[in-house]
Coordinates of C-alpha atoms and ligand atoms in Angstrom, one line a residue:
M1 CA -21.6 -40.3 -2.2
S2 CA -20.0 -43.0 1.1
R3 CA -20.2 -40.8 4.7
C4 CA -18.8 -43.9 6.3
F5 CA -15.6 -43.7 7.9
L6 CA -13.9 -46.7 6.3
P7 CA -11.7 -47.2 9.0
R8 CA -14.9 -47.9 10.8
C9 CA -16.8 -49.4 8.8
A10 CA -16.6 -53.3 10.8
G11 CA -18.6 -51.8 13.9
L12 CA -21.3 -50.4 11.3
L13 CA -21.5 -53.8 9.1
A14 CA -21.1 -55.8 13.0
G15 CA -24.3 -54.0 13.8
L16 CA -26.5 -54.1 10.7
L17 CA -26.3 -57.4 11.1
L18 CA -27.3 -57.0 14.5
A19 CA -30.1 -54.6 13.3
A20 CA -31.6 -57.2 10.7
C21 CA -31.8 -60.1 13.6
S22 CA -33.6 -57.8 15.6
A23 CA -36.4 -57.2 13.8
E24 CA -39.3 -58.5 15.2
P25 CA -42.2 -56.4 17.3
P26 CA -41.6 -55.8 20.6
V27 CA -44.5 -57.9 22.0
P28 CA -46.5 -56.2 25.2
A29 CA -43.6 -56.5 28.4
Q30 CA -44.3 -58.0 31.3
A31 CA -43.0 -56.9 34.4
R32 CA -39.6 -55.5 34.2
L33 CA -36.3 -54.8 36.4
V34 CA -35.0 -51.0 35.7
V35 CA -31.4 -50.8 37.3
L36 CA -30.1 -47.1 38.0
G37 CA -26.8 -46.4 38.5
F38 CA -25.5 -43.1 39.7
D39 CA -21.9 -43.0 39.1
G40 CA -20.7 -41.9 42.6
M41 CA -23.1 -41.7 45.0
D42 CA -21.8 -40.7 48.0
P43 CA -22.8 -43.1 50.3
V44 CA -21.9 -40.9 53.5
L45 CA -23.2 -37.9 51.8
T46 CA -26.6 -40.0 50.7
E47 CA -27.3 -41.2 54.1
R48 CA -26.7 -37.6 55.9
W49 CA -28.6 -35.8 53.5
M50 CA -31.5 -38.9 54.4
D51 CA -31.7 -38.4 57.3
E52 CA -31.9 -34.4 57.0
G53 CA -35.5 -35.0 55.2
L54 CA -33.2 -34.0 51.7
L55 CA -33.5 -36.9 49.8
P56 CA -37.5 -37.4 50.0
E57 CA -36.7 -40.3 46.8
F58 CA -34.0 -41.9 48.1
S59 CA -35.7 -42.3 51.7
R60 CA -38.1 -43.8 50.5
L61 CA -37.2 -45.9 48.4
R62 CA -34.3 -47.5 52.0
D63 CA -37.7 -47.4 53.7
E64 CA -40.1 -49.5 51.3
G65 CA -37.7 -52.0 50.0
Y66 CA -34.2 -52.1 51.4
Y67 CA -30.3 -49.8 51.3
Q68 CA -26.9 -50.8 52.4
R69 CA -23.1 -49.4 51.4
L70 CA -22.2 -51.0 48.1
A71 CA -18.1 -52.9 48.1
T72 CA -16.5 -51.3 44.9
S73 CA -13.9 -52.3 43.1
N74 CA -10.0 -52.7 43.2
P75 CA -8.9 -50.0 42.5
P76 CA -12.4 -48.3 42.9
Q77 CA -12.3 -46.4 39.5
S78 CA -15.8 -46.0 37.1
P79 CA -14.5 -48.4 34.4
V80 CA -13.4 -51.4 36.1
A81 CA -15.8 -50.9 38.5
W82 CA -19.0 -50.8 35.6
A83 CA -17.2 -53.6 33.9
S84 CA -16.9 -55.4 37.7
F85 CA -21.0 -54.9 37.4
A86 CA -21.9 -55.6 33.9
T87 CA -19.2 -58.7 33.5
G88 CA -20.0 -60.4 37.6
T89 CA -16.4 -60.5 37.6
G90 CA -12.6 -59.4 39.2
A91 CA -10.5 -57.4 36.9
G92 CA -8.5 -60.0 36.3
E93 CA -11.4 -61.5 34.2
H94 CA -12.8 -58.3 32.5
G95 CA -9.0 -56.7 32.2
I96 CA -10.2 -53.2 33.0
Y97 CA -7.1 -52.5 35.5
D98 CA -7.9 -48.3 35.0
F99 CA -8.3 -45.8 32.9
L100 CA -5.2 -46.4 30.9
R101 CA -3.5 -49.8 30.4
R102 CA 0.0 -49.7 29.8
D103 CA 2.2 -51.4 26.8
P104 CA 5.1 -53.3 28.5
K105 CA 6.9 -53.1 25.3
T106 CA 6.9 -49.3 25.3
Y107 CA 5.9 -48.3 28.6
Q108 CA 3.2 -46.2 26.8
P109 CA 0.5 -45.5 27.8
D110 CA -3.3 -46.5 26.4
F111 CA -6.9 -46.0 26.8
S112 CA -8.6 -49.0 28.2
I113 CA -11.8 -49.5 26.6
A114 CA -11.8 -49.5 23.2
R115 CA -9.1 -50.5 20.8
Y116 CA -9.3 -50.2 16.8
T117 CA -7.2 -52.7 14.7
P118 CA -6.3 -51.3 11.0
P119 CA -6.7 -54.6 8.8
D120 CA -3.7 -55.7 8.0
D121 CA -4.0 -55.5 3.8
L122 CA -3.4 -51.6 3.5
I123 CA -2.4 -50.5 0.5
N124 CA -0.3 -46.6 0.5
F125 CA -0.3 -45.7 -2.5
A126 CA 1.0 -41.7 -3.8
G127 CA 0.1 -40.6 -0.1
W128 CA -3.4 -42.0 0.1
R129 CA -3.9 -45.2 1.6
V130 CA -6.8 -47.4 0.7
P131 CA -7.7 -50.7 3.2
M132 CA -8.5 -53.9 0.8
G133 CA -10.6 -55.5 4.4
E134 CA -12.1 -54.7 7.5
G135 CA -10.3 -53.3 10.6
V136 CA -11.4 -54.7 13.7
L137 CA -13.1 -52.5 17.0
E138 CA -13.5 -53.6 20.4
N139 CA -13.9 -53.4 23.4
Q140 CA -11.5 -54.1 26.3
R141 CA -13.6 -56.0 28.5
R142 CA -13.6 -59.2 28.7
G143 CA -17.0 -62.1 30.3
E144 CA -20.3 -62.0 29.3
P145 CA -22.3 -59.0 30.6
F146 CA -25.6 -60.2 32.1
W147 CA -27.7 -57.9 29.8
M148 CA -25.8 -60.4 27.5
A149 CA -27.3 -63.8 29.4
A150 CA -30.3 -62.3 30.3
E151 CA -31.0 -62.4 26.9
K152 CA -30.3 -65.7 26.0
Q153 CA -32.4 -66.5 28.8
G154 CA -35.4 -64.9 26.9
R155 CA -35.6 -61.9 28.3
R156 CA -35.5 -58.1 26.2
A157 CA -32.7 -55.8 27.3
T158 CA -32.5 -52.1 26.5
V159 CA -29.1 -50.3 28.4
Q160 CA -28.1 -46.8 28.2
R161 CA -24.4 -45.1 28.5
V162 CA -23.5 -47.6 30.7
P163 CA -19.7 -47.2 31.5
V164 CA -17.4 -49.6 29.0
T165 CA -20.2 -50.2 27.0
Y166 CA -18.0 -49.9 23.2
P167 CA -18.7 -50.8 20.8
P168 CA -22.2 -52.0 22.2
D169 CA -22.7 -55.5 23.3
P170 CA -25.6 -57.1 20.4
I171 CA -28.6 -56.7 22.1
Q172 CA -31.8 -55.7 21.3
H173 CA -31.0 -51.9 22.2
M174 CA -27.9 -50.2 23.9
L175 CA -26.5 -47.1 23.9
S176 CA -22.7 -47.0 24.9
G177 CA -21.6 -45.0 27.4
M178 CA -18.3 -43.8 28.2
G179 CA -15.0 -45.0 26.0
V180 CA -17.3 -43.7 22.8
P181 CA -14.6 -41.2 21.4
D182 CA -14.9 -37.9 19.3
L183 CA -14.2 -37.8 15.8
R184 CA -11.1 -36.8 15.7
G185 CA -10.4 -40.4 18.3
T186 CA -9.3 -38.5 21.5
Q187 CA -12.1 -39.1 24.7
G188 CA -12.8 -35.1 24.2
T189 CA -10.8 -32.1 22.5
Y190 CA -12.4 -28.5 22.7
T191 CA -11.3 -26.1 21.3
L192 CA -11.4 -22.4 22.8
F193 CA -10.9 -19.7 19.9
S194 CA -8.8 -16.4 21.6
T195 CA -7.3 -13.1 21.0
R196 CA -5.4 -12.6 23.3
R197 CA -2.5 -14.9 24.5
M198 CA -3.1 -18.1 26.9
A199 CA -1.4 -21.3 28.1
A200 CA -2.1 -23.5 26.0
A201 CA -4.3 -26.7 27.3
E202 CA -2.7 -29.1 28.9
N203 CA -5.4 -32.5 28.5
G204 CA -8.0 -32.2 26.5
G205 CA -7.9 -29.1 24.5
R206 CA -7.1 -26.8 21.9
V207 CA -6.0 -22.8 22.2
E208 CA -6.9 -21.3 19.0
R209 CA -5.4 -18.0 19.1
V210 CA -7.3 -16.1 15.9
E211 CA -6.6 -12.5 14.6
M212 CA -9.5 -10.3 14.7
D213 CA -9.5 -6.8 13.1
D214 CA -11.0 -3.6 14.1
A215 CA -14.7 -4.1 13.0
G216 CA -14.4 -7.0 15.7
H217 CA -13.9 -10.5 12.2
I218 CA -12.5 -13.5 13.2
E219 CA -10.9 -15.9 10.3
T220 CA -10.5 -18.7 11.1
H221 CA -11.4 -22.6 11.0
L222 CA -12.2 -25.8 13.4
E223 CA -10.1 -28.4 13.5
G224 CA -11.7 -32.1 12.5
P225 CA -11.2 -35.2 12.1
A226 CA -7.7 -36.6 10.3
H227 CA -7.8 -37.9 6.8
P228 CA -9.5 -41.0 6.1
L229 CA -8.1 -42.2 3.2
K230 CA -4.8 -39.7 2.9
T231 CA -2.2 -40.4 4.9
D232 CA 0.7 -37.2 5.9
T233 CA -2.1 -33.9 5.6
P234 CA -3.6 -31.8 7.9
A235 CA -6.3 -32.7 9.6
L236 CA -10.3 -31.4 8.1
S237 CA -11.0 -27.9 8.8
V238 CA -14.0 -26.3 8.9
A239 CA -14.0 -22.4 7.7
L240 CA -15.1 -20.7 10.8
R241 CA -15.8 -16.5 10.9
I242 CA -17.1 -14.7 13.7
V243 CA -18.4 -11.4 14.2
A244 CA -17.6 -10.1 17.7
E245 CA -19.4 -7.5 19.6
K246 CA -20.0 -6.8 23.7
D247 CA -22.7 -9.6 24.3
R248 CA -22.8 -11.2 21.4
A249 CA -21.5 -13.6 18.1
T250 CA -22.4 -13.8 14.5
V251 CA -21.2 -17.4 13.5
T252 CA -21.2 -18.9 10.9
L253 CA -19.3 -22.6 10.5
G254 CA -19.4 -24.2 6.9
E255 CA -22.7 -23.0 5.3
E256 CA -24.4 -22.2 8.8
T257 CA -24.9 -18.3 10.1
R258 CA -26.0 -17.9 13.9
V259 CA -26.4 -14.9 16.3
L260 CA -24.1 -16.7 19.9
K261 CA -25.0 -14.8 23.0
L262 CA -23.2 -14.2 25.8
G263 CA -23.1 -17.2 28.1
E264 CA -25.9 -18.8 26.5
W265 CA -25.6 -22.8 25.1
S266 CA -26.2 -22.9 21.6
D267 CA -27.3 -24.9 20.5
W268 CA -26.5 -28.9 18.7
W269 CA -24.5 -26.9 15.5
R270 CA -23.6 -30.4 13.0
V271 CA -20.9 -29.9 10.3
E272 CA -19.2 -32.0 7.4
F273 CA -15.4 -32.5 7.3
D274 CA -15.3 -33.1 3.6
Y275 CA -12.9 -35.1 3.1
G276 CA -12.5 -35.2 -1.1
L277 CA -14.7 -38.4 -2.2
G278 CA -16.9 -38.0 1.1
S279 CA -17.4 -36.2 4.1
L280 CA -17.8 -36.6 7.8
P281 CA -21.1 -35.5 10.0
G282 CA -20.8 -34.3 13.0
M283 CA -21.7 -32.3 15.8
L284 CA -20.8 -29.7 18.2
R285 CA -22.0 -27.3 20.6
M286 CA -20.4 -23.4 20.8
R287 CA -20.7 -20.9 23.7
L288 CA -19.6 -17.2 23.9
L289 CA -17.0 -16.7 26.8
D290 CA -16.7 -13.4 26.2
G291 CA -17.3 -10.8 23.6
F292 CA -15.6 -7.7 21.7
P293 CA -12.7 -6.2 22.0
R294 CA -11.5 -10.0 23.6
P295 CA -13.8 -12.1 22.1
L296 CA -13.4 -16.0 23.1
L297 CA -15.8 -18.5 21.9
Y298 CA -15.6 -22.1 23.3
V299 CA -16.6 -25.0 21.0
S300 CA -17.6 -28.7 22.5
P301 CA -15.3 -32.1 21.0
V302 CA -17.0 -32.4 17.9
Q303 CA -19.2 -35.8 18.3
A304 CA -21.1 -38.2 15.8
D305 CA -24.2 -37.6 15.1
P306 CA -26.8 -40.1 16.6
V307 CA -28.9 -38.8 13.3
E308 CA -26.9 -40.2 11.3
S309 CA -23.5 -41.5 13.3
V310 CA -20.4 -41.8 11.8
L311 CA -19.2 -44.5 15.0
P312 CA -21.6 -47.1 15.7
I313 CA -22.4 -46.4 19.3
S314 CA -25.8 -48.3 19.1
A315 CA -27.3 -51.2 19.1
S316 CA -29.0 -51.6 16.8
P317 CA -27.3 -49.6 14.3
A318 CA -30.3 -48.0 14.1
Y319 CA -31.4 -47.6 17.5
A320 CA -29.3 -43.4 18.6
S321 CA -31.1 -42.4 15.3
E322 CA -34.4 -43.4 16.1
L323 CA -34.0 -42.2 19.5
A324 CA -32.5 -39.0 18.1
E325 CA -36.1 -38.9 16.0
R326 CA -38.0 -39.2 19.4
I327 CA -35.9 -37.2 22.1
G328 CA -34.0 -35.2 19.7
R329 CA -30.2 -34.9 19.3
Y330 CA -28.0 -35.8 22.5
H331 CA -24.2 -36.4 23.6
T332 CA -22.9 -39.3 22.5
L333 CA -19.5 -38.8 23.2
G334 CA -18.5 -41.0 25.9
M335 CA -17.6 -38.5 28.7
P336 CA -19.4 -35.7 27.0
E337 CA -19.5 -33.4 30.6
E338 CA -16.2 -30.3 29.9
T339 CA -13.8 -31.7 33.4
W340 CA -10.7 -30.3 31.3
S341 CA -12.0 -27.2 30.0
L342 CA -13.8 -26.7 33.3
N343 CA -10.1 -27.8 35.4
Q344 CA -8.2 -25.7 32.9
G345 CA -10.3 -22.5 33.4
H346 CA -11.4 -22.8 29.7
L347 CA -14.9 -22.8 31.3
D348 CA -17.3 -21.0 33.7
E349 CA -18.5 -23.2 36.1
Q350 CA -22.2 -21.6 35.7
G351 CA -21.1 -23.4 32.0
Y352 CA -20.0 -26.4 33.1
L353 CA -23.2 -27.4 35.4
D354 CA -25.5 -25.5 32.1
M355 CA -23.8 -28.2 30.5
V356 CA -24.5 -31.1 33.3
K357 CA -28.3 -30.0 33.1
T358 CA -28.1 -30.7 29.8
T359 CA -26.4 -34.2 29.5
L360 CA -28.7 -34.9 33.1
A361 CA -32.0 -34.0 30.7
E362 CA -30.7 -36.1 27.5
G363 CA -30.7 -38.5 29.8
E364 CA -33.6 -39.0 31.3
A365 CA -35.9 -38.7 27.6
M366 CA -33.7 -41.8 26.9
L367 CA -35.3 -43.4 30.3
Y368 CA -38.4 -42.1 29.8
D369 CA -39.1 -43.2 26.4
A370 CA -37.5 -46.9 27.2
L371 CA -40.1 -47.5 30.0
S372 CA -42.8 -45.9 27.7
S373 CA -41.4 -48.3 24.4
N374 CA -43.0 -51.2 26.5
D375 CA -40.0 -53.8 25.0
S376 CA -37.9 -54.6 27.4
E377 CA -38.2 -56.7 30.9
L378 CA -34.3 -55.3 31.6
V379 CA -34.0 -51.7 31.3
V380 CA -30.4 -50.9 33.1
K381 CA -29.6 -46.6 32.7
V382 CA -26.0 -45.0 34.0
F383 CA -26.3 -41.3 35.4
V384 CA -23.1 -40.6 35.5
Q385 CA -24.0 -36.4 36.1
P386 CA -23.3 -37.1 40.2
D387 CA -19.8 -38.1 40.1
R388 CA -18.7 -35.2 36.9
V389 CA -20.5 -32.6 39.4
S390 CA -18.2 -33.8 42.5
H391 CA -15.2 -34.4 40.9
M392 CA -15.5 -30.9 40.4
F393 CA -17.0 -28.8 42.7
W394 CA -16.3 -31.1 45.8
R395 CA -13.4 -27.9 47.1
G396 CA -17.1 -26.1 47.8
M397 CA -18.5 -28.9 50.4
D398 CA -14.7 -29.7 52.2
P399 CA -13.7 -27.0 54.2
Q400 CA -10.0 -28.8 54.4
H401 CA -9.6 -28.2 49.9
P402 CA -7.0 -25.8 49.3
L403 CA -10.0 -24.0 46.9
H404 CA -12.4 -23.7 49.3
A405 CA -12.6 -20.2 50.3
E406 CA -12.1 -19.2 46.9
S407 CA -15.0 -21.1 45.9
S408 CA -17.1 -19.6 44.2
T409 CA -20.9 -19.5 45.9
L410 CA -22.9 -21.7 42.9
A411 CA -19.5 -24.3 44.1
R412 CA -20.2 -24.3 47.2
G413 CA -24.0 -25.5 46.4
A414 CA -23.3 -27.4 42.6
V415 CA -22.8 -31.0 45.2
P416 CA -25.9 -31.1 46.5
W417 CA -27.7 -29.8 43.6
I418 CA -27.0 -32.7 41.7
Y419 CA -27.6 -34.9 44.5
R420 CA -31.1 -33.9 44.5
E421 CA -31.6 -34.9 40.9
S422 CA -30.9 -37.1 41.5
D423 CA -33.5 -37.5 43.7
R424 CA -36.0 -35.9 41.5
V425 CA -34.7 -38.2 39.2
L426 CA -35.4 -41.5 41.0
G427 CA -38.9 -39.5 41.8
E428 CA -39.6 -39.9 38.2
V429 CA -38.9 -43.1 37.8
R430 CA -41.2 -44.3 40.2
K431 CA -44.0 -42.9 38.2
R432 CA -43.0 -44.7 35.1
M433 CA -42.1 -48.0 36.9
R434 CA -45.4 -50.9 37.3
P435 CA -46.8 -52.1 40.7
E436 CA -44.8 -55.3 39.6
D437 CA -41.9 -53.5 38.0
R438 CA -39.0 -53.6 40.3
L439 CA -35.9 -51.6 40.7
I440 CA -32.2 -51.1 41.8
V441 CA -30.2 -48.3 42.7
L442 CA -26.7 -47.9 43.3
S443 CA -23.6 -45.9 42.4
D444 CA -19.7 -47.3 40.7
H445 CA -18.2 -46.2 44.1
G446 CA -18.3 -42.9 46.8
F447 CA -16.2 -40.0 47.4
S448 CA -13.7 -38.3 48.7
S449 CA -12.1 -34.8 48.5
F450 CA -8.4 -34.6 46.5
R451 CA -6.5 -31.9 48.6
R452 CA -2.9 -33.6 47.9
A453 CA -1.7 -34.9 44.3
A454 CA 0.6 -37.4 45.2
H455 CA 3.7 -37.5 42.9
V456 CA 4.9 -41.0 42.9
N457 CA 7.1 -41.3 40.3
R458 CA 9.8 -38.5 42.2
W459 CA 8.7 -41.0 45.6
L460 CA 10.9 -43.7 43.6
V461 CA 13.3 -41.6 42.2
D462 CA 14.0 -40.2 45.6
H463 CA 13.7 -43.6 46.8
G464 CA 16.6 -45.2 44.4
Y465 CA 14.0 -47.6 41.8
L466 CA 13.2 -45.1 39.1
S467 CA 16.5 -43.2 37.7
L468 CA 16.0 -40.3 35.2
K469 CA 18.5 -39.9 32.1
A470 CA 22.1 -38.5 33.4
G471 CA 22.3 -35.2 34.9
K472 CA 18.7 -34.2 34.5
R473 CA 16.3 -33.8 37.8
E474 CA 13.0 -34.2 37.0
S475 CA 10.8 -36.0 33.8
E476 CA 8.8 -34.7 31.3
P477 CA 5.8 -37.5 30.9
L478 CA 5.6 -40.9 29.4
F479 CA 8.7 -41.5 31.0
A480 CA 10.9 -39.6 28.7
D481 CA 13.5 -38.7 30.9
I482 CA 13.6 -42.4 32.3
D483 CA 17.1 -44.5 32.7
W484 CA 15.1 -48.1 32.1
S485 CA 18.1 -49.2 32.5
R486 CA 18.8 -48.7 35.8
S487 CA 14.9 -48.6 36.7
R488 CA 13.0 -51.1 39.4
A489 CA 9.5 -49.3 39.0
Y490 CA 7.0 -47.6 37.8
A491 CA 3.9 -45.6 38.8
L492 CA 1.5 -45.0 35.5
G493 CA -2.5 -44.7 35.7
L494 CA -4.0 -43.5 38.6
N495 CA -3.5 -46.4 40.8
G496 CA -1.2 -48.7 39.1
L497 CA 2.4 -49.4 40.3
F498 CA 4.5 -51.7 37.9
L499 CA 8.5 -53.4 37.6
N500 CA 10.5 -53.6 35.2
L501 CA 10.3 -56.7 35.1
A502 CA 13.1 -58.5 32.6
G503 CA 11.2 -60.7 29.9
R504 CA 8.0 -58.7 30.1
E505 CA 8.9 -54.9 30.3
A506 CA 11.3 -53.8 27.4
Q507 CA 13.8 -53.1 29.1
G508 CA 12.5 -54.7 32.2
I509 CA 16.4 -55.7 34.2
V510 CA 14.2 -57.2 37.7
T511 CA 14.7 -61.4 37.5
T512 CA 12.0 -63.1 38.5
E513 CA 14.0 -63.4 42.2
Q514 CA 14.4 -60.3 42.6
A515 CA 10.8 -60.0 42.0
Q516 CA 9.1 -61.1 45.3
P517 CA 11.5 -58.5 48.1
L518 CA 11.1 -55.6 46.0
L519 CA 7.8 -55.7 45.9
D520 CA 8.2 -56.5 49.7
E521 CA 10.7 -53.5 50.4
L522 CA 8.2 -51.2 48.6
V523 CA 4.4 -52.0 50.2
T524 CA 7.2 -50.9 53.2
G525 CA 8.1 -48.1 52.0
L526 CA 4.8 -46.7 50.1
T527 CA 2.4 -47.7 53.5
G528 CA 5.7 -45.5 55.7
W529 CA 5.3 -42.3 53.5
R530 CA 3.8 -39.4 55.7
D531 CA 3.2 -35.7 54.9
G532 CA 4.7 -33.9 57.2
E533 CA 5.0 -35.8 60.6
E534 CA 2.1 -37.8 60.9
A535 CA -0.6 -38.2 57.5
A536 CA -0.6 -41.5 55.5
V537 CA -0.4 -40.2 51.6
I538 CA -1.4 -44.5 50.9
Q539 CA -3.4 -46.3 53.7
H540 CA -3.3 -49.2 52.2
V541 CA -0.4 -51.3 49.0
Y542 CA -2.4 -53.9 47.1
R543 CA -0.8 -57.2 45.4
G544 CA -1.8 -57.7 42.1
L545 CA -1.3 -61.2 42.4
D546 CA -3.4 -61.2 45.7
L547 CA -6.2 -58.7 43.9
Y548 CA -6.5 -60.6 40.5
Q549 CA -7.6 -63.9 39.5
G550 CA -8.3 -64.7 35.4
P551 CA -7.2 -65.2 32.2
M552 CA -6.3 -60.9 32.0
A553 CA -4.5 -61.3 35.4
K554 CA -0.9 -61.3 33.7
D555 CA -2.2 -57.2 32.3
A556 CA -2.4 -56.8 36.3
P557 CA -0.3 -53.5 38.0
D558 CA 1.9 -55.1 40.4
L559 CA 0.8 -53.1 43.2
V560 CA -2.0 -51.4 44.1
L561 CA -1.5 -47.8 45.7
G562 CA -3.8 -47.0 48.5
Y563 CA -4.4 -43.6 48.7
A564 CA -5.5 -42.5 52.5
P565 CA -8.5 -40.2 51.9
G566 CA -7.3 -36.2 50.7
Y567 CA -4.6 -37.9 49.0
R568 CA -4.6 -39.0 45.0
A569 CA -2.3 -39.9 42.4
S570 CA -0.5 -36.7 40.5
W571 CA -1.9 -35.7 37.1
Q572 CA 1.9 -36.5 36.1
T573 CA 1.8 -39.3 38.0
T574 CA -0.8 -40.7 36.1
L575 CA 1.5 -39.9 32.4
G576 CA 4.2 -40.9 34.0
A577 CA 6.1 -37.3 34.6
V578 CA 8.7 -36.9 37.5
P579 CA 8.3 -33.5 38.6
R580 CA 10.4 -31.9 41.7
D581 CA 8.2 -32.2 44.4
L582 CA 7.3 -35.3 46.1
L583 CA 3.5 -33.7 47.5
E584 CA 1.3 -30.9 47.2
D585 CA -1.6 -28.3 47.2
N586 CA -4.3 -29.8 44.5
R587 CA -4.9 -26.1 43.5
Q588 CA -7.0 -27.3 40.4
P589 CA -10.8 -27.9 40.6
W590 CA -10.8 -30.7 39.6
S591 CA -10.9 -31.0 43.4
G592 CA -13.0 -34.4 44.8
D593 CA -11.9 -38.1 43.8
H594 CA -12.6 -42.2 43.9
C595 CA -9.3 -43.8 42.8
I596 CA -8.4 -44.3 46.5
D597 CA -8.1 -46.9 49.1
P598 CA -11.6 -48.5 48.1
D599 CA -12.5 -49.3 51.9
A600 CA -12.8 -45.3 52.3
V601 CA -14.6 -45.1 49.2
P602 CA -17.9 -47.6 49.0
G603 CA -21.0 -47.2 46.9
V604 CA -24.9 -47.1 47.7
L605 CA -27.3 -49.6 46.8
F606 CA -30.6 -49.9 47.1
T607 CA -33.6 -52.3 46.2
S608 CA -37.1 -52.3 46.2
F609 CA -37.3 -55.5 47.6
V610 CA -35.2 -56.7 50.0
P611 CA -32.3 -59.4 49.3
D612 CA -32.4 -62.6 50.9
Q613 CA -28.6 -61.9 52.3
P614 CA -26.6 -58.5 51.6
V615 CA -24.9 -58.1 48.1
E616 CA -21.3 -58.5 48.8
N617 CA -19.7 -56.1 46.1
I618 CA -20.3 -54.7 43.1
A619 CA -19.1 -57.6 40.7
S620 CA -22.1 -59.7 42.7
M621 CA -24.4 -57.1 41.3
A622 CA -24.7 -59.7 38.0
H623 CA -25.5 -62.2 39.8
M624 CA -28.1 -60.3 41.8
V625 CA -29.3 -59.1 38.7
L626 CA -30.3 -61.5 37.2
K627 CA -32.1 -63.6 40.1
H628 CA -34.4 -61.3 40.4
M629 CA -34.9 -60.6 37.0
P630 CA -39.0 -61.0 35.9
K631 CA -39.5 -63.4 32.7
G632 CA -39.6 -62.6 29.8
P633 CA -41.9 -63.6 26.7
T634 CA -40.2 -67.0 25.0
S635 CA -38.5 -68.0 28.4
P636 CA -39.4 -71.1 30.1
Ligands
ZN1 ZN1 -15.0 -41.1 38.4

């Protein structure tokens, strides 16, 4: 019985072909270049803590090798910056401008990294949907990443969990990072089973209200992926039984029963979603957040099991499972750190940090596996944990953050902790390197506080650039209440602003002649936006035409908003909503950010050797890597 998720077979088949091409036995490696990324590692904190002696491994690398601040991409968002890192190009060439991509025909956002196009010839019959060909799953990043160029030059590469690598590039070993969905096809949907009335999750999760009998028994089900072959039928699910006690619960999911202790993560729990003609295997973890009489059970997003992945998460396809055999199961979801559940109060701080510890340990295990395998001249690994901890716990370090005063001891210590952990990892990596190996350590951007949220679409409405439908004072997300026939500009995503351009947007009204004067007006207006008497909300507004050149420049935002430190686009802005206020205090745990003016959030760069000249920016890294690459077994 096939377990293959039919719409995704294309990637699997491509992977099998790749596997056949890369079956040569490893040759003992010569010198290696190890490239280590720490997402979001901030130079101000790093320099301060190196000077205070808190990061001895980073200090040693700086003293024995080289250190500089590294200019980031514009906008300074991880997918944009890591795509520039990989390809050595700007967004005008690689085409990744934001986490979200907007469709000018619908004004709606879509996830920017990977796109699946179903096959043209689908047979729809009596509710069944039978694809007669292969669909296409493609990474939206254009250009050639340096690991592909390195392999062309005879070096062998192992690349692990670098953002924007889904589906994987056809190299010796790649494990995909940010971009890998969960089994539902989302970027991570958790489920919180609750007997109490709770607000629905705004993003990234579901609250499932359940009934409990007097003995503490709950009978429910866990919702999984959509039926792969049938339309108009409920999502696949697995029976879930919870028997709650005060400090534990006996949980049965499918066929398996385990006892969960209060406040502890379970190990991986394998699950099969049966659809009649086969089943989709996945895996998840659980955490009992509260026991009887008001049990709360948190279930992580259901992700591909690396042992038998239904998604194309590695090159070769066998690499994911071979790795799991050596190091155990690991998170496969592109962004597994459960930021949204913590942000929405559906996961506790300790639970969040415990899961960050788990993903960090998994990342270390896979990197040390690569370093001990001796089969690559190029090893690239990104640790995203500094970014994920900084986003959620900046409030603990910034006395001016609206949540600082009420921050827990745990929140106050979290960012220093993840920097110390990064330092420890660096030390472990250096222990595993040979004298002839070279090391590059970098971050994609730095960090800043997110104290105030800017509702840019409200600003556009108030200044007459964006129009609400008659009788409306606000708009729901996705521009639900916008009158496009009277709108000239709109904001979507974390930094982008677009004109409602005739001939490009579906209901565009701005002519080509009107576009430039309108952009001038918007630049002046937005840079003049003040919070109270003095503070500028936006310190620089960039024009897309000035920033981006290349074949993908046509998709660029017309303006890119460089927020002043302390400010960021509100979540409502990112999704095209118009709330009542212009600005508001950010009172959510997601309290640090970097999607602001790139000048304010450079990253860091350390090397074990001294480069000929300072590195200009993150897009210069690909060139630098190729230049300092040792020779491979087959290179001339
Ligand atoms: Zn980030």
